[in-house]
Short mmCIF file of N, CA and C in Angstrom, two decimals:
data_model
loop_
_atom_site.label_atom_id
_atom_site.label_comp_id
_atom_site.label_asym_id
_atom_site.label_seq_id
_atom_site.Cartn_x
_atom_site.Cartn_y
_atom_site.Cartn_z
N UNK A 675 20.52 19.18 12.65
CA UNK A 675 19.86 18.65 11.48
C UNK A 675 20.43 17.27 11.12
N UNK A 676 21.92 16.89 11.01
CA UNK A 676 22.39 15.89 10.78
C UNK A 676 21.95 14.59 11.45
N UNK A 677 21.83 15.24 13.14
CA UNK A 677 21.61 14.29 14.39
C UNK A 677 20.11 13.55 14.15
N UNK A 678 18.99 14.68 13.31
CA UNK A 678 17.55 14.45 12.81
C UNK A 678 17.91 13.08 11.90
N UNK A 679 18.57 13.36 10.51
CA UNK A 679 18.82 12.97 9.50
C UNK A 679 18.95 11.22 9.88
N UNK A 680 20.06 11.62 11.03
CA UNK A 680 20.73 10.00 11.27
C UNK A 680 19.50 8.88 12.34
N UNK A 681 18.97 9.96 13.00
CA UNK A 681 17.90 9.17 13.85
C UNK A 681 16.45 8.45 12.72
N UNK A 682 16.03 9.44 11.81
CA UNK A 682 15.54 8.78 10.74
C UNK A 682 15.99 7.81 9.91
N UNK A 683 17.11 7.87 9.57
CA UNK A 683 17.89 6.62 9.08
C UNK A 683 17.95 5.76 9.90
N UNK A 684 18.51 6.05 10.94
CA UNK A 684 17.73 4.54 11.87
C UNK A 684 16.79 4.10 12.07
N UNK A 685 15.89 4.45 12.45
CA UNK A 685 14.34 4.53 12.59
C UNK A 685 13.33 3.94 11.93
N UNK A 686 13.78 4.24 10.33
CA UNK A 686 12.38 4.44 9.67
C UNK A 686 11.94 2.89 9.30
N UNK A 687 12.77 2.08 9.33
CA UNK A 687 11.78 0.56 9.44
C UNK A 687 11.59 -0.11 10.64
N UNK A 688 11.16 1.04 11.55
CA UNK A 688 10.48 0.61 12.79
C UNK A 688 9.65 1.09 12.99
N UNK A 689 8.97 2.70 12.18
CA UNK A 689 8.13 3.68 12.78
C UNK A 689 7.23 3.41 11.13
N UNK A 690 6.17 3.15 11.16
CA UNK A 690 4.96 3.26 9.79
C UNK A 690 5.00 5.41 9.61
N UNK A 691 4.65 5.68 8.16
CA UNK A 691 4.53 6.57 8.31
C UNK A 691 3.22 6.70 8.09
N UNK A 692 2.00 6.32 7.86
CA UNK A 692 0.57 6.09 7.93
C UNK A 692 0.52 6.63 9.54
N UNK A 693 -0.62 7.47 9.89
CA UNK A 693 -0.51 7.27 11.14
C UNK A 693 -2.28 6.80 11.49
N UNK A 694 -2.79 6.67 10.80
CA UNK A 694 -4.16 5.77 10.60
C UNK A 694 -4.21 4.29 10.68
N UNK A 695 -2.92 3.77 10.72
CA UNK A 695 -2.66 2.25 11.24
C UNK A 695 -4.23 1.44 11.92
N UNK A 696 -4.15 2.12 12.99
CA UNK A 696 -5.67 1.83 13.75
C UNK A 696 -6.75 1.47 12.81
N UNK A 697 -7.27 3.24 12.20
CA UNK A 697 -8.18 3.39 11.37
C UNK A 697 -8.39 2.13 10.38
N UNK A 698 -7.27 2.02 9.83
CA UNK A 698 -7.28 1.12 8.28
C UNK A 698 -7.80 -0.08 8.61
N UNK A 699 -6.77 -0.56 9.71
CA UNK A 699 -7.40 -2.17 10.40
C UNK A 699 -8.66 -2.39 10.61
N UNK A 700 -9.68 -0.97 11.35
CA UNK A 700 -10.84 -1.22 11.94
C UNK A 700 -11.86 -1.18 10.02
N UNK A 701 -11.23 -0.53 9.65
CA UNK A 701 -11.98 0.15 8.17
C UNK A 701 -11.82 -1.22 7.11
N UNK A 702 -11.04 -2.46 7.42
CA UNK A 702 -10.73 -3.50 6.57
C UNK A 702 -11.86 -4.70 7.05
N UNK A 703 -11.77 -4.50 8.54
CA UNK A 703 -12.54 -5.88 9.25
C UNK A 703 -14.07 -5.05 9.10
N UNK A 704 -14.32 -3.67 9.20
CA UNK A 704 -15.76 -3.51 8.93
C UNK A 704 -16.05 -3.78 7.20
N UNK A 705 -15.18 -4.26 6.19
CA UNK A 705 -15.34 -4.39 5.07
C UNK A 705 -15.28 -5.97 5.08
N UNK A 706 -15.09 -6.80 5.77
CA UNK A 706 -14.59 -8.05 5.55
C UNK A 706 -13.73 -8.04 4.82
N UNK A 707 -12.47 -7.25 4.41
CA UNK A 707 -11.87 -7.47 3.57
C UNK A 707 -10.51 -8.60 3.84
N UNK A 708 -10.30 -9.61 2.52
CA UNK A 708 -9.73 -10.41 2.94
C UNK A 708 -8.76 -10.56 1.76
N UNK A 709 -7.31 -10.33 2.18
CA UNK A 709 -6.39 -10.55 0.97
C UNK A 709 -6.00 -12.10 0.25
N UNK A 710 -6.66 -12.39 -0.57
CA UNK A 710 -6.57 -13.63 -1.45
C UNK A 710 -5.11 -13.96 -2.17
N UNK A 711 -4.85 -12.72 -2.88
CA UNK A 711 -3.92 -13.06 -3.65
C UNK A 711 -2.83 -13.00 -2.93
N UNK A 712 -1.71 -14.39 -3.23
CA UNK A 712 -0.95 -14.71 -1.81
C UNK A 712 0.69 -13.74 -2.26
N UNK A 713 1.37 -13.36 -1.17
CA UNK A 713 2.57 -12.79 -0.72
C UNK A 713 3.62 -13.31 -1.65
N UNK A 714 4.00 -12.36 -2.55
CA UNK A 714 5.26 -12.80 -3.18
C UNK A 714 6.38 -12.14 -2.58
N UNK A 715 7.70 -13.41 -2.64
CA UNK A 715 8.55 -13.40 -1.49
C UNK A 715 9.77 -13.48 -2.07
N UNK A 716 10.32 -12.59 -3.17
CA UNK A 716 11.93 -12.86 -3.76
C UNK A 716 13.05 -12.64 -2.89
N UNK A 717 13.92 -13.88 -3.27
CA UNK A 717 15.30 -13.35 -2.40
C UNK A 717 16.39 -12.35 -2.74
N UNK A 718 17.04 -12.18 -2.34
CA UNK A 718 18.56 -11.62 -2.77
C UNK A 718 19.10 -11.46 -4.21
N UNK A 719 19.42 -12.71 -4.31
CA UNK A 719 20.32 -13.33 -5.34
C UNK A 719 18.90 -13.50 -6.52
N UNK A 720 17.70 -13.46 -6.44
CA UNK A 720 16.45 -14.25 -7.30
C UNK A 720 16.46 -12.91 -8.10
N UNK A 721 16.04 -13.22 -9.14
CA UNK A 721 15.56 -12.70 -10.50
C UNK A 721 14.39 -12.57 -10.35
N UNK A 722 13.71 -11.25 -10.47
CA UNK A 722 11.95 -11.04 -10.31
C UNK A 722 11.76 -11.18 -11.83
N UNK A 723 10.83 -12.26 -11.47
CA UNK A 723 9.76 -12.51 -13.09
C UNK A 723 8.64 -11.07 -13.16
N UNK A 724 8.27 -11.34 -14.22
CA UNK A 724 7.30 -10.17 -14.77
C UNK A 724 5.76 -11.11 -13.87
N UNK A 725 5.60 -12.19 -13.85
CA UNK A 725 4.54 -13.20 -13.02
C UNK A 725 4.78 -12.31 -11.41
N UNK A 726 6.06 -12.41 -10.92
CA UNK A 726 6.09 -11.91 -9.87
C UNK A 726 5.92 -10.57 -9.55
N UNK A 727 6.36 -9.65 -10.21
CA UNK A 727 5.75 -8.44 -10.46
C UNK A 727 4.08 -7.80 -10.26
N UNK A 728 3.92 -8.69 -11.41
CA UNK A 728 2.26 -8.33 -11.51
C UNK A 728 1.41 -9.01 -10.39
N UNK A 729 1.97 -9.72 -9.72
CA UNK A 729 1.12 -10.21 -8.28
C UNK A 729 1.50 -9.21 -7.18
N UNK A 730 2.81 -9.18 -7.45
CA UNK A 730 2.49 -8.07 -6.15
C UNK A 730 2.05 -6.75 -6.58
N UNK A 731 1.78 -5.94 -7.82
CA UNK A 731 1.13 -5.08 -7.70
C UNK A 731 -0.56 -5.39 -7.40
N UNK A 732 -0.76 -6.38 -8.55
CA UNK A 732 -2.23 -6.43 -8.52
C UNK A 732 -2.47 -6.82 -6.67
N UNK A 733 -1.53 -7.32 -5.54
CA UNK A 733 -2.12 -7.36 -4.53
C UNK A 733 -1.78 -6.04 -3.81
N UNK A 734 -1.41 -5.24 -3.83
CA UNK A 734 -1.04 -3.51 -3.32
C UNK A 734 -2.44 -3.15 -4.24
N UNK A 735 -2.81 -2.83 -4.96
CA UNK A 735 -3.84 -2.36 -5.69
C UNK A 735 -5.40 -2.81 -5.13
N UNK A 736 -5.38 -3.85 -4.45
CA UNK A 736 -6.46 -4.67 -4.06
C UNK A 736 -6.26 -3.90 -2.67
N UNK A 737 -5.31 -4.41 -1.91
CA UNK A 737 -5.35 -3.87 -1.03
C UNK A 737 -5.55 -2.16 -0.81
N UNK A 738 -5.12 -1.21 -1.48
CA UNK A 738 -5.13 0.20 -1.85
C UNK A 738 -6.84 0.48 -1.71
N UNK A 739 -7.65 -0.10 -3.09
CA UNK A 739 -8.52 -0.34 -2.93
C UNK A 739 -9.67 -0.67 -1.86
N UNK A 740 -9.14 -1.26 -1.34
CA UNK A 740 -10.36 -1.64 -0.35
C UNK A 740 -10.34 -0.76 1.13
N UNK A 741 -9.36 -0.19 0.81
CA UNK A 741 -9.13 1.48 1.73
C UNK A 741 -10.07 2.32 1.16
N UNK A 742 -10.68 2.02 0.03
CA UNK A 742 -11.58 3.14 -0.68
C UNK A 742 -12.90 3.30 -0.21
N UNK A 743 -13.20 4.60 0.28
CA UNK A 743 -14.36 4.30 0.86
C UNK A 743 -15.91 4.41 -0.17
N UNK A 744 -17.08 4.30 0.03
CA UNK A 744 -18.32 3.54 -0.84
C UNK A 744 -18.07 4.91 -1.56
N UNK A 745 -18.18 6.36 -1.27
CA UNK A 745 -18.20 7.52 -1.93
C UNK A 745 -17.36 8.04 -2.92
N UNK A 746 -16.04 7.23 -3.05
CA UNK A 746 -15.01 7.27 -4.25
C UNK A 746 -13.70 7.89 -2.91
N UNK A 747 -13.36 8.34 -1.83
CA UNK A 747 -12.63 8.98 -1.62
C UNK A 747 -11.66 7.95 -0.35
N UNK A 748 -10.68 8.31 -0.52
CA UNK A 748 -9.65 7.42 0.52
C UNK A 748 -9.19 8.21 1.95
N UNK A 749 -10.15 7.81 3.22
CA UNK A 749 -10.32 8.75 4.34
C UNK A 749 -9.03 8.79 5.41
N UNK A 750 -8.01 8.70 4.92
CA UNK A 750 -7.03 7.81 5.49
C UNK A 750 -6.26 8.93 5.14
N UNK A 751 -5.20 8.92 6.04
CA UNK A 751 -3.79 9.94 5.56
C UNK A 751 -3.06 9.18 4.56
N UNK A 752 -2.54 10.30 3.25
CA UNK A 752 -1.61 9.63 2.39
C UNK A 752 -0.71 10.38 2.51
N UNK A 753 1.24 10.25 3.20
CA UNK A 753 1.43 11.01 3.45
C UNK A 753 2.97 10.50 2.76
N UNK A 754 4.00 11.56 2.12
CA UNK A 754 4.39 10.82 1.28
C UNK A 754 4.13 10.68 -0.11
N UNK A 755 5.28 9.94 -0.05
CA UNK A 755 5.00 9.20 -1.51
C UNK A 755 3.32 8.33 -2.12
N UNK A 756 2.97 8.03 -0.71
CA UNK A 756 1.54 7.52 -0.74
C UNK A 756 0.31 8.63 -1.51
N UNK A 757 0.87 10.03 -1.54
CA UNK A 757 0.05 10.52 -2.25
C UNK A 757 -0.57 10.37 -3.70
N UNK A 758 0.30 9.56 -3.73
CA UNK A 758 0.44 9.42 -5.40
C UNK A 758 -0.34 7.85 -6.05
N UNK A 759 -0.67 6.74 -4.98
CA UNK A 759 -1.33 5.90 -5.02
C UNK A 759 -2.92 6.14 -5.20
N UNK A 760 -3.73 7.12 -4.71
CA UNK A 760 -5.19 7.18 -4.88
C UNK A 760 -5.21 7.45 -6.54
N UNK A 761 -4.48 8.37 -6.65
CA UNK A 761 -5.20 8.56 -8.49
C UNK A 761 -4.42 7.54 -8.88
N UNK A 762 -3.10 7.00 -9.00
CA UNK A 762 -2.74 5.24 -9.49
C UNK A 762 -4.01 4.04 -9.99
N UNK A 763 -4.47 4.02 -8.23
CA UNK A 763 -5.67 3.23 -8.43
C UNK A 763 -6.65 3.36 -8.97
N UNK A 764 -7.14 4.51 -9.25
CA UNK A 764 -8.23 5.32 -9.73
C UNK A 764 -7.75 4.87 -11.33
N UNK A 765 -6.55 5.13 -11.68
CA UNK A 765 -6.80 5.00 -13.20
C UNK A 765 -6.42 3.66 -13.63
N UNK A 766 -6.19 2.91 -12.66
CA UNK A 766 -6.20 1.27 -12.66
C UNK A 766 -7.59 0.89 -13.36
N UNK A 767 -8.28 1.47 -12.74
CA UNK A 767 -9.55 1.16 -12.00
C UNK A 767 -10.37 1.40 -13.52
N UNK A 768 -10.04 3.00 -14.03
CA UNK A 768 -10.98 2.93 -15.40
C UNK A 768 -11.12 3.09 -16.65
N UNK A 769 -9.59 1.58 -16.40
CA UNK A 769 -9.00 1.41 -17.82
C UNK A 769 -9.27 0.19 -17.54
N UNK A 770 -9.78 -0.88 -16.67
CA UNK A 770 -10.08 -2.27 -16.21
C UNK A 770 -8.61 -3.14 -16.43
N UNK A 771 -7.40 -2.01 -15.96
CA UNK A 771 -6.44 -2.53 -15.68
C UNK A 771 -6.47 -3.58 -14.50
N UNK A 772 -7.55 -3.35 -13.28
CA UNK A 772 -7.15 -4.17 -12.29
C UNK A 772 -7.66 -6.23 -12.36
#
């Protein structure tokens, strides 16, 4: 179990845990979807502004979103902590938080 433990600790920012990787890509370019709002990039030592904050959610949310398919439902594995992003967005969504 330990030997598990330590190979995941190594591992896990090399391996996605999505395993729909494929799916999502093909499911973004059949949407044209195109991320606008640009990459916020803090360093180390930097102080995150509340400006910086709210860009990178509102661009995770956009992006989240456009995983959504026309019927209301997200066809994609959420596996994880990711479970917890569909209703997130959902109540983003109808409070015209986004």
């Amino acid at each position: 179990m330990e030997q598990a433990r330590q190979n995941f600790s190594l591992n896990r920012s090399r391996f996605k845990t999505n395993g729909d990787l494929l799916w999502g890509m093909q499911f973004l370019s059949e949407k044209k979807f195109e991320q606008k709002i640009p990459r916020v990039r803090v360093e180390d030592a930097e102080k995150i502004t509340y400006k910086d904050a709210k860009t990178a959610m509102r661009r995770g949310i956009l992006y989240l979103a456009a995983l959504q398919a026309k019927d209301g439902h997200w066809p994609a594995e959420n596996s994880g902590i990711m479970i917890l992003n569909s209703p997130f967005v959902s109540s983003c969504s109808f409070s015209n938080s986004l």
